[in-house]
Short mmCIF file of C-alpha atoms and ligand atoms in Angstrom, two decimals:
data_model
loop_
_atom_site.label_atom_id
_atom_site.label_comp_id
_atom_site.label_asym_id
_atom_site.label_seq_id
_atom_site.Cartn_x
_atom_site.Cartn_y
_atom_site.Cartn_z
CA MET A 66 48.10 221.71 24.98
CA THR A 67 44.73 222.30 26.68
CA VAL A 68 44.74 220.96 30.19
CA MET A 69 41.50 219.27 31.23
CA THR A 70 40.45 220.42 34.66
CA THR A 71 37.21 218.55 35.30
CA THR A 72 37.38 215.06 36.75
CA SER A 73 34.48 212.89 35.65
CA ALA A 74 36.00 209.50 36.56
CA ASP A 75 35.05 207.64 39.73
CA VAL A 76 37.87 208.23 42.22
CA ALA A 77 36.49 205.81 44.83
CA PRO A 78 38.99 203.05 43.90
CA LEU A 79 41.78 205.34 45.18
CA PHE A 80 40.15 205.17 48.60
CA GLU A 81 40.39 201.39 48.88
CA PRO A 82 42.97 200.25 51.45
CA PHE A 83 46.24 198.69 50.32
CA SER A 84 48.36 196.10 52.13
CA VAL A 85 51.93 194.97 51.69
CA ARG A 86 53.69 192.70 54.19
CA ASP A 87 52.13 193.71 57.56
CA LEU A 88 51.38 197.29 56.56
CA THR A 89 47.90 198.45 55.57
CA VAL A 90 47.39 202.00 54.34
CA LYS A 91 43.87 203.38 54.31
CA ASN A 92 43.96 204.75 50.78
CA ARG A 93 46.24 204.91 47.74
CA PHE A 94 47.61 208.41 48.31
CA VAL A 95 51.24 208.84 49.25
CA MET A 96 52.85 212.17 50.10
CA ALA A 97 55.89 212.41 47.83
CA PRO A 98 59.23 213.02 49.57
CA MET A 99 60.02 216.74 49.44
CA THR A 100 63.15 218.41 50.80
CA ARG A 101 62.13 221.48 52.73
CA SER A 102 65.47 222.40 54.39
CA ARG A 103 63.80 223.48 57.63
CA SER A 104 65.92 221.42 60.02
CA PRO A 105 68.83 223.57 61.28
CA ARG A 106 71.93 221.46 61.99
CA GLY A 107 69.96 218.49 60.68
CA VAL A 108 67.41 218.51 63.52
CA PRO A 109 63.69 218.71 62.57
CA THR A 110 61.87 221.46 64.46
CA GLN A 111 58.34 221.60 65.89
CA GLU A 112 57.29 223.21 62.58
CA VAL A 113 58.36 220.02 60.80
CA VAL A 114 56.31 217.90 63.22
CA ASP A 115 53.22 220.07 62.62
CA TYR A 116 53.70 220.05 58.83
CA TYR A 117 53.60 216.25 58.61
CA ARG A 118 50.82 215.97 61.21
CA ARG A 119 48.64 218.31 59.14
CA ARG A 120 48.87 216.04 56.05
CA ALA A 121 48.11 212.91 58.15
CA GLN A 122 45.07 214.62 59.68
CA SER A 123 43.80 215.32 56.19
CA GLU A 124 43.79 211.67 55.13
CA VAL A 125 47.07 211.16 53.29
CA GLY A 126 47.42 207.35 53.46
CA LEU A 127 51.22 207.11 53.60
CA ILE A 128 53.65 209.96 54.19
CA LEU A 129 57.15 209.69 52.78
CA THR A 130 59.33 212.19 54.59
CA GLU A 131 61.67 214.52 52.79
CA GLY A 132 65.07 213.02 52.05
CA THR A 133 66.81 212.55 55.43
CA VAL A 134 70.46 211.71 55.32
CA ILE A 135 72.56 208.79 56.53
CA ASP A 136 75.68 209.16 58.68
CA ARG A 137 78.37 210.00 56.11
CA PRO A 138 80.35 213.27 56.04
CA SER A 139 79.10 214.25 52.58
CA SER A 140 75.62 212.73 52.62
CA LYS A 141 73.85 216.12 52.48
CA ASN A 142 74.18 219.22 50.32
CA ASP A 143 72.48 221.71 52.58
CA PRO A 144 73.01 222.27 56.33
CA ASN A 145 69.24 222.49 56.87
CA VAL A 146 68.48 219.06 55.44
CA PRO A 147 67.46 216.69 58.26
CA HIS A 148 69.71 213.91 59.53
CA PHE A 149 68.54 210.40 60.17
CA HIS A 150 71.29 209.83 62.70
CA GLY A 151 72.37 211.38 66.00
CA THR A 152 70.40 211.56 69.24
CA GLU A 153 68.82 214.98 68.70
CA ALA A 154 67.64 214.45 65.13
CA LEU A 155 66.29 210.99 65.89
CA ALA A 156 64.37 212.29 68.93
CA ALA A 157 62.76 214.88 66.65
CA TRP A 158 61.88 212.20 64.07
CA GLN A 159 60.30 210.21 66.88
CA GLU A 160 57.98 213.17 67.47
CA VAL A 161 57.14 213.33 63.78
CA ALA A 162 56.28 209.61 63.65
CA ASP A 163 54.22 209.83 66.85
CA ALA A 164 52.29 212.87 65.57
CA VAL A 165 51.48 211.15 62.27
CA HIS A 166 50.38 207.97 64.04
CA ALA A 167 48.19 209.91 66.49
CA ALA A 168 46.46 211.46 63.46
CA GLY A 169 45.80 208.00 61.98
CA GLY A 170 48.52 208.16 59.33
CA ARG A 171 51.40 205.96 58.28
CA ILE A 172 54.93 207.24 57.66
CA ALA A 173 58.27 206.13 56.20
CA PRO A 174 61.53 208.09 56.19
CA GLN A 175 63.17 208.55 52.81
CA ILE A 176 66.79 207.70 53.59
CA TRP A 177 69.20 209.57 51.40
CA HIS A 178 72.80 210.22 50.40
CA VAL A 179 73.22 212.98 47.83
CA GLY A 180 76.44 211.53 46.40
CA PRO A 181 77.81 213.94 43.78
CA ARG A 182 74.81 216.28 43.59
CA ARG A 183 75.57 219.71 45.03
CA ASP A 184 72.83 222.33 45.39
CA HIS A 185 74.29 225.41 43.75
CA ARG A 186 71.80 227.66 45.54
CA VAL A 187 73.29 226.67 48.89
CA GLU A 188 76.75 227.46 50.23
CA TRP A 189 77.87 224.25 51.83
CA THR A 190 81.15 222.42 51.82
CA PRO A 191 80.91 218.87 53.11
CA PRO A 192 83.30 218.11 55.98
CA GLY A 193 84.63 214.99 54.25
CA PRO A 194 85.30 213.52 50.82
CA VAL A 195 82.43 213.50 48.30
CA ASP A 196 81.12 209.94 47.78
CA THR A 197 80.68 209.04 44.11
CA ALA A 198 80.95 205.98 41.86
CA SER A 199 83.59 207.49 39.57
CA GLY A 200 84.28 210.99 40.83
CA LEU A 201 82.08 212.78 38.28
CA VAL A 202 80.36 215.72 39.93
CA ASP A 203 79.30 217.90 37.01
CA PHE A 204 79.96 217.18 33.37
CA ASP A 205 82.59 219.93 33.30
CA SER A 206 84.20 219.58 36.78
CA PRO A 207 87.48 217.76 37.31
CA ARG A 208 87.11 214.17 38.44
CA LEU A 209 87.39 213.42 42.16
CA PRO A 210 88.75 210.20 43.61
CA PRO A 211 86.02 207.52 43.37
CA MET A 212 84.79 205.71 46.48
CA ASP A 213 87.14 202.99 47.65
CA GLU A 214 86.07 199.66 49.17
CA LYS A 215 86.03 201.06 52.69
CA ALA A 216 83.90 204.07 51.74
CA ILE A 217 81.47 201.75 49.97
CA ALA A 218 81.26 199.33 52.90
CA ASP A 219 80.82 202.18 55.42
CA THR A 220 78.09 203.76 53.29
CA ILE A 221 76.15 200.52 52.94
CA ALA A 222 76.43 200.04 56.71
CA ALA A 223 75.21 203.61 57.30
CA PHE A 224 72.08 202.92 55.23
CA GLY A 225 71.52 199.80 57.35
CA ALA A 226 72.00 201.79 60.56
CA ALA A 227 69.42 204.37 59.42
CA ALA A 228 66.91 201.58 58.75
CA HIS A 229 67.60 200.18 62.20
CA GLU A 230 66.72 203.59 63.70
CA ALA A 231 63.53 203.79 61.63
CA VAL A 232 62.44 200.48 63.13
CA ARG A 233 63.37 201.60 66.64
CA LEU A 234 61.37 204.83 66.28
CA GLY A 235 58.27 202.97 65.10
CA PHE A 236 58.15 204.08 61.46
CA ASP A 237 55.89 201.94 59.27
CA ALA A 238 58.23 201.39 56.31
CA VAL A 239 61.52 202.69 54.90
CA GLU A 240 62.07 204.30 51.50
CA VAL A 241 65.57 204.18 50.01
CA HIS A 242 66.30 207.10 47.67
CA GLY A 243 67.80 205.51 44.56
CA ALA A 244 66.74 208.19 42.06
CA HIS A 245 67.52 211.57 40.46
CA GLY A 246 71.30 211.16 40.14
CA TYR A 247 72.03 210.93 43.87
CA LEU A 248 74.49 208.39 45.22
CA ILE A 249 72.75 205.09 44.49
CA ASP A 250 71.61 206.31 41.07
CA ASP A 251 75.15 207.53 40.40
CA PHE A 252 76.11 203.85 40.44
CA PHE A 253 73.17 202.77 38.23
CA TRP A 254 73.82 205.16 35.34
CA HIS A 255 76.40 204.12 32.73
CA VAL A 256 77.43 207.77 32.23
CA SER A 257 78.39 208.32 35.89
CA ASN A 258 79.59 204.82 36.78
CA LEU A 259 82.78 204.08 34.83
CA ARG A 260 84.17 201.57 37.31
CA SER A 261 85.69 198.33 36.16
CA ASP A 262 85.63 196.62 39.56
CA ARG A 263 82.67 194.66 40.93
CA TRP A 264 80.73 197.91 41.57
CA GLY A 265 80.61 198.78 37.88
CA GLY A 266 80.35 197.07 34.52
CA ALA A 267 78.82 197.21 31.09
CA THR A 268 75.41 195.92 32.16
CA VAL A 269 72.82 197.57 34.35
CA ARG A 270 72.64 194.37 36.40
CA GLU A 271 76.30 194.90 37.35
CA ARG A 272 75.79 198.58 38.11
CA ALA A 273 72.78 197.67 40.29
CA ARG A 274 75.05 195.82 42.72
CA PHE A 275 75.66 198.82 44.99
CA GLY A 276 71.92 199.58 45.22
CA ALA A 277 71.16 195.91 45.85
CA GLU A 278 73.70 195.74 48.67
CA VAL A 279 72.19 198.86 50.23
CA VAL A 280 68.76 197.23 49.98
CA ALA A 281 70.08 194.02 51.57
CA ALA A 282 71.57 195.99 54.49
CA VAL A 283 68.34 197.92 54.97
CA ARG A 284 66.24 194.76 54.69
CA SER A 285 68.33 192.93 57.28
CA ALA A 286 67.73 195.77 59.78
CA MET A 287 63.95 195.53 59.36
CA PRO A 288 61.45 193.04 60.74
CA LYS A 289 59.92 190.69 58.19
CA GLY A 290 56.56 192.43 58.24
CA MET A 291 57.86 195.92 57.44
CA PRO A 292 57.89 197.01 53.80
CA LEU A 293 60.88 198.44 51.96
CA ILE A 294 60.19 200.99 49.23
CA PHE A 295 62.82 201.83 46.63
CA ARG A 296 62.63 205.07 44.66
CA LEU A 297 64.18 205.12 41.20
CA SER A 298 64.08 207.26 38.08
CA GLN A 299 65.39 207.31 34.57
CA TRP A 300 65.96 211.10 34.68
CA LYS A 301 68.80 212.79 36.55
CA GLY A 302 69.17 216.27 38.00
CA VAL A 303 71.89 216.87 35.39
CA ASP A 304 69.98 215.32 32.46
CA TYR A 305 66.21 215.03 32.23
CA ASP A 306 66.48 212.78 29.17
CA ALA A 307 68.88 210.32 30.79
CA ARG A 308 67.94 206.64 30.77
CA VAL A 309 69.32 203.93 33.02
CA ALA A 310 67.32 201.31 31.11
CA GLN A 311 67.01 201.65 27.33
CA THR A 312 64.52 198.80 26.98
CA PRO A 313 62.00 196.89 29.12
CA GLN A 314 64.47 193.99 29.14
CA GLU A 315 67.13 196.25 30.67
CA MET A 316 64.59 197.49 33.15
CA ALA A 317 63.99 193.89 34.23
CA GLU A 318 67.75 193.39 34.64
CA TRP A 319 67.94 196.57 36.73
CA LEU A 320 65.06 195.72 39.07
CA GLU A 321 65.67 192.00 39.53
CA PRO A 322 68.71 192.27 41.84
CA LEU A 323 66.95 194.99 43.85
CA ALA A 324 63.82 192.87 44.24
CA ASP A 325 65.91 189.83 45.16
CA ALA A 326 67.66 191.90 47.84
CA GLY A 327 64.35 192.76 49.47
CA VAL A 328 62.43 195.60 47.76
CA ASP A 329 58.65 195.35 48.27
CA ILE A 330 57.48 198.41 46.32
CA PHE A 331 59.13 200.33 43.48
CA HIS A 332 58.45 204.07 43.56
CA CYS A 333 58.96 205.24 40.00
CA SER A 334 59.76 208.91 39.69
CA GLN A 335 58.68 210.73 36.56
CA ARG A 336 58.05 214.41 36.11
CA ARG A 337 54.80 213.66 34.22
CA PHE A 338 53.09 210.39 35.09
CA TRP A 339 51.31 210.13 31.72
CA GLU A 340 54.53 209.84 29.68
CA ALA A 341 55.35 206.42 28.21
CA ALA A 342 58.58 204.90 29.54
CA PHE A 343 59.36 202.95 26.34
CA ASP A 344 58.09 203.01 22.75
CA GLN A 345 56.29 199.66 22.93
CA SER A 346 53.17 200.96 24.73
CA ASP A 347 51.74 203.85 26.70
CA LEU A 348 52.77 202.28 30.04
CA ASN A 349 54.59 204.71 32.30
CA LEU A 350 57.65 203.86 34.41
CA ALA A 351 55.55 202.51 37.31
CA GLY A 352 53.53 200.45 34.81
CA TRP A 353 56.65 198.86 33.37
CA ALA A 354 58.25 198.34 36.80
CA LYS A 355 55.15 196.46 37.90
CA LYS A 356 55.06 194.44 34.69
CA VAL A 357 58.70 193.37 34.76
CA SER A 358 59.09 192.85 38.53
CA GLY A 359 55.61 191.67 39.51
CA LEU A 360 55.85 193.96 42.56
CA PRO A 361 53.50 196.78 43.55
CA THR A 362 54.47 200.26 42.35
CA ILE A 363 53.92 203.92 43.14
CA THR A 364 53.51 206.44 40.34
CA VAL A 365 54.23 210.17 40.67
CA GLY A 366 54.60 213.30 38.56
CA SER A 367 52.21 216.22 38.11
CA VAL A 368 49.23 214.38 39.57
CA GLY A 369 46.41 216.92 39.75
CA LEU A 370 48.54 219.73 38.32
CA SER A 371 49.09 221.24 34.89
CA GLY A 372 52.88 221.69 34.99
CA GLU A 373 55.86 219.68 36.26
CA PHE A 374 57.86 220.16 39.44
CA ILE A 375 61.29 221.35 38.23
CA ALA A 376 59.63 224.35 36.60
CA GLY A 377 57.56 224.64 39.78
CA VAL A 378 60.63 224.80 42.01
CA ASN A 379 62.02 227.42 39.63
CA GLY A 380 58.97 229.62 40.01
CA GLU A 381 56.27 228.35 37.61
CA ARG A 382 52.68 228.19 38.73
CA SER A 383 50.53 225.11 38.00
CA GLU A 384 46.76 224.95 37.79
CA PRO A 385 44.56 222.05 38.95
CA ARG A 386 44.25 219.24 36.39
CA SER A 387 41.69 216.47 35.87
CA LEU A 388 42.36 213.05 37.44
CA ASP A 389 40.69 211.20 34.53
CA GLU A 390 43.95 210.03 32.90
CA LEU A 391 45.30 208.93 36.29
CA MET A 392 42.15 206.87 36.87
CA ARG A 393 42.32 205.31 33.39
CA ARG A 394 45.77 203.96 34.21
CA PHE A 395 44.98 203.07 37.84
CA ASP A 396 41.82 201.18 36.84
CA ARG A 397 43.88 199.28 34.25
CA GLY A 398 46.13 198.09 37.11
CA ASP A 399 49.30 199.93 36.01
CA PHE A 400 50.26 200.92 39.60
CA ASP A 401 48.99 200.52 43.16
CA LEU A 402 49.72 203.81 44.85
CA VAL A 403 49.88 207.45 43.74
CA ALA A 404 52.38 209.94 45.16
CA VAL A 405 51.46 213.60 45.23
CA GLY A 406 53.98 216.37 45.79
CA ARG A 407 53.22 220.01 45.11
CA ALA A 408 49.44 219.66 45.28
CA LEU A 409 49.92 218.65 48.92
CA LEU A 410 52.24 221.58 49.56
CA ALA A 411 49.67 223.97 48.15
CA ASP A 412 46.87 222.34 50.12
CA PRO A 413 47.28 219.91 53.05
CA GLU A 414 43.59 218.99 52.55
CA TRP A 415 44.03 217.95 48.92
CA VAL A 416 43.26 214.23 49.53
CA LYS A 417 40.17 215.01 51.58
CA LYS A 418 38.88 217.30 48.84
CA ILE A 419 39.40 214.57 46.24
CA ARG A 420 37.46 212.07 48.37
CA HIS A 421 34.54 214.46 48.63
CA ARG A 422 34.79 215.38 44.92
CA GLN A 423 35.30 219.04 45.80
CA PHE A 424 37.21 219.57 42.56
CA ASN A 425 36.21 223.20 42.29
CA GLN A 426 37.89 223.86 45.64
CA LEU A 427 41.33 222.54 44.62
CA ARG A 428 44.10 225.10 44.78
CA ALA A 429 46.68 225.97 42.16
CA PHE A 430 50.35 225.38 43.03
CA ASP A 431 51.80 228.83 43.56
CA PRO A 432 55.60 228.65 44.02
CA GLU A 433 55.23 231.13 46.88
CA VAL A 434 54.12 228.15 49.03
CA LEU A 435 57.73 226.93 48.96
CA LYS A 436 58.64 229.95 51.09
CA SER A 437 56.06 229.16 53.74
CA TYR A 438 55.87 226.03 55.83
CA TYR A 439 52.25 225.25 56.40
C1 FMN B 569 60.25 221.22 46.95
C2 FMN B 569 60.51 219.82 46.45
C3 FMN B 569 61.46 219.03 47.08
C4 FMN B 569 61.70 217.71 46.64
N1 FMN B 569 62.57 216.91 47.33
C5 FMN B 569 62.65 215.59 47.04
C6 FMN B 569 63.35 214.68 47.90
O1 FMN B 569 63.84 215.03 48.98
N2 FMN B 569 63.41 213.38 47.50
C7 FMN B 569 62.84 212.94 46.34
O2 FMN B 569 62.95 211.75 46.02
N3 FMN B 569 62.16 213.78 45.54
C8 FMN B 569 62.01 215.06 45.88
N4 FMN B 569 61.21 215.89 45.13
C9 FMN B 569 60.42 215.32 44.00
C10 FMN B 569 59.03 214.92 44.51
O3 FMN B 569 59.09 213.82 45.39
C11 FMN B 569 58.10 214.53 43.35
O4 FMN B 569 58.62 213.42 42.68
C12 FMN B 569 57.92 215.67 42.36
O5 FMN B 569 57.60 216.88 43.04
C13 FMN B 569 56.81 215.37 41.36
O6 FMN B 569 55.57 215.31 42.01
P1 FMN B 569 54.50 216.53 41.86
O7 FMN B 569 54.44 216.82 40.41
O8 FMN B 569 53.23 215.97 42.43
O9 FMN B 569 55.03 217.70 42.64
C14 FMN B 569 60.98 217.21 45.53
C15 FMN B 569 60.03 218.03 44.90
C16 FMN B 569 59.77 219.30 45.36
C17 FMN B 569 58.69 220.13 44.69
#
C-alpha cells in the first residue's frame, strides 16, 4: 500500500477547544498513555517530570500519563512502572502535574492493573497472587485461582483510592485502563472470563459489571466537574483479532453499564484508526462508541505514521503519514479527540508543527527513541 504523506486538509478544526464537565482542553490532541518504565521502585524521577513538561510546552492539549498502577500486590509487571500510591510516588506525580499545569497543559493519570498480562522481557515476580477473572494467564499456562470476592472488592477500592489521590494532587481528569487484555478487559472478554457468578456470564453486559463497579468507585472519588475517561479495545495483547463486541448492538450493551456508572469519554484503542470496527460501515471503534453511547470519544492508532505500534515497539520504523483521512473522519463528527503515541515520542513538538503546517519537518518514528527519554 502506498502511504500518502502530504496533508492537504484543513487541520484548524483540531485546534478548536473542547469541553467536558468543567474541563476545557485547548485543542483536540491527547498524548496517548505510554509505559516508559523509568520509575525505579515505582517512583517517577525528575526525567519523568521533564518528559511530560516538554510535551505540555509544545501544545499537547491533554496528556494521559503512562499506565500507573493501583495498590495491589500484582498490579504491575515491571518494577520500573510507576505507582499511583505511596507517599514518594504520589509526591513525584504532584511534581509532574504541577509542571504540566505551569506549561499550560492538562493531565490525567492512566490508572492501571495489569491483571494476567506478564511482560516476558522483564524478570519480575509479583509479591502476591495474580489477579484475574478466571486464572487464565497465557493460553498454554496452567490456570491460577480466580479472584475471590475479597480480592475483587479490594481491587475496586484500590481503583477508587487512586482516583482520590488524583483529585488531591490536582490532576484534571482520570483515565481508567480497561483495554488490551489487562485486568478490567480480562473480565470483559468471553475467552478470559469463564465465571458463572455475578462477575461473569454469557452476555457482555454481565461481564462489564466489574468494569462498571470500578468506574463507580472512581466516579465517587471525583468531584462532579472532573471528567472520567475509560480506555477500551477489542484487541488483546494475546490476540490482535479478539473482539469483546461482535456487533454494534453488543457494543451498546458493553458501554451502557460503563456510561451509567459515570464514564464521560470513551477512549477507543485501535492499532490503525482507519480500520472499520464492524462490517456495516467504515466507522472505526471511536465512531461506533460515540454512535451507540452518545458520549464523546477519543480515537488513536497510527495517527501521522505509516506503521502500527506493536511492530514499532518490536523495532519497526514508521514514516510520517498524511492527516487527510483523519480529518475526513473528524470533520464527519466520528470522534472528538485524537490521541497520538509514537509521533510524540519521536518529536515532542509534533502538535506545534501540525498547527503551523510544517509537514515537511515531521520526524519518522525510529524505534531507537524508545531507548532515550527525551
Ligand atoms: C512504548 C509504548 C508504551 C505503551 N504503553 C501503554 C500504556 O501504558 N497504556 C495504554 O493504554 N497503552 C499503551 N500503549 C499504546 C498507546 O497508548 C497507543 O494506543 C499506541 O501506541 C497507538 O498509538 P500510535 O500509533 O500513535 O503510537 C503504549 C504504546 C507504546 C508505543
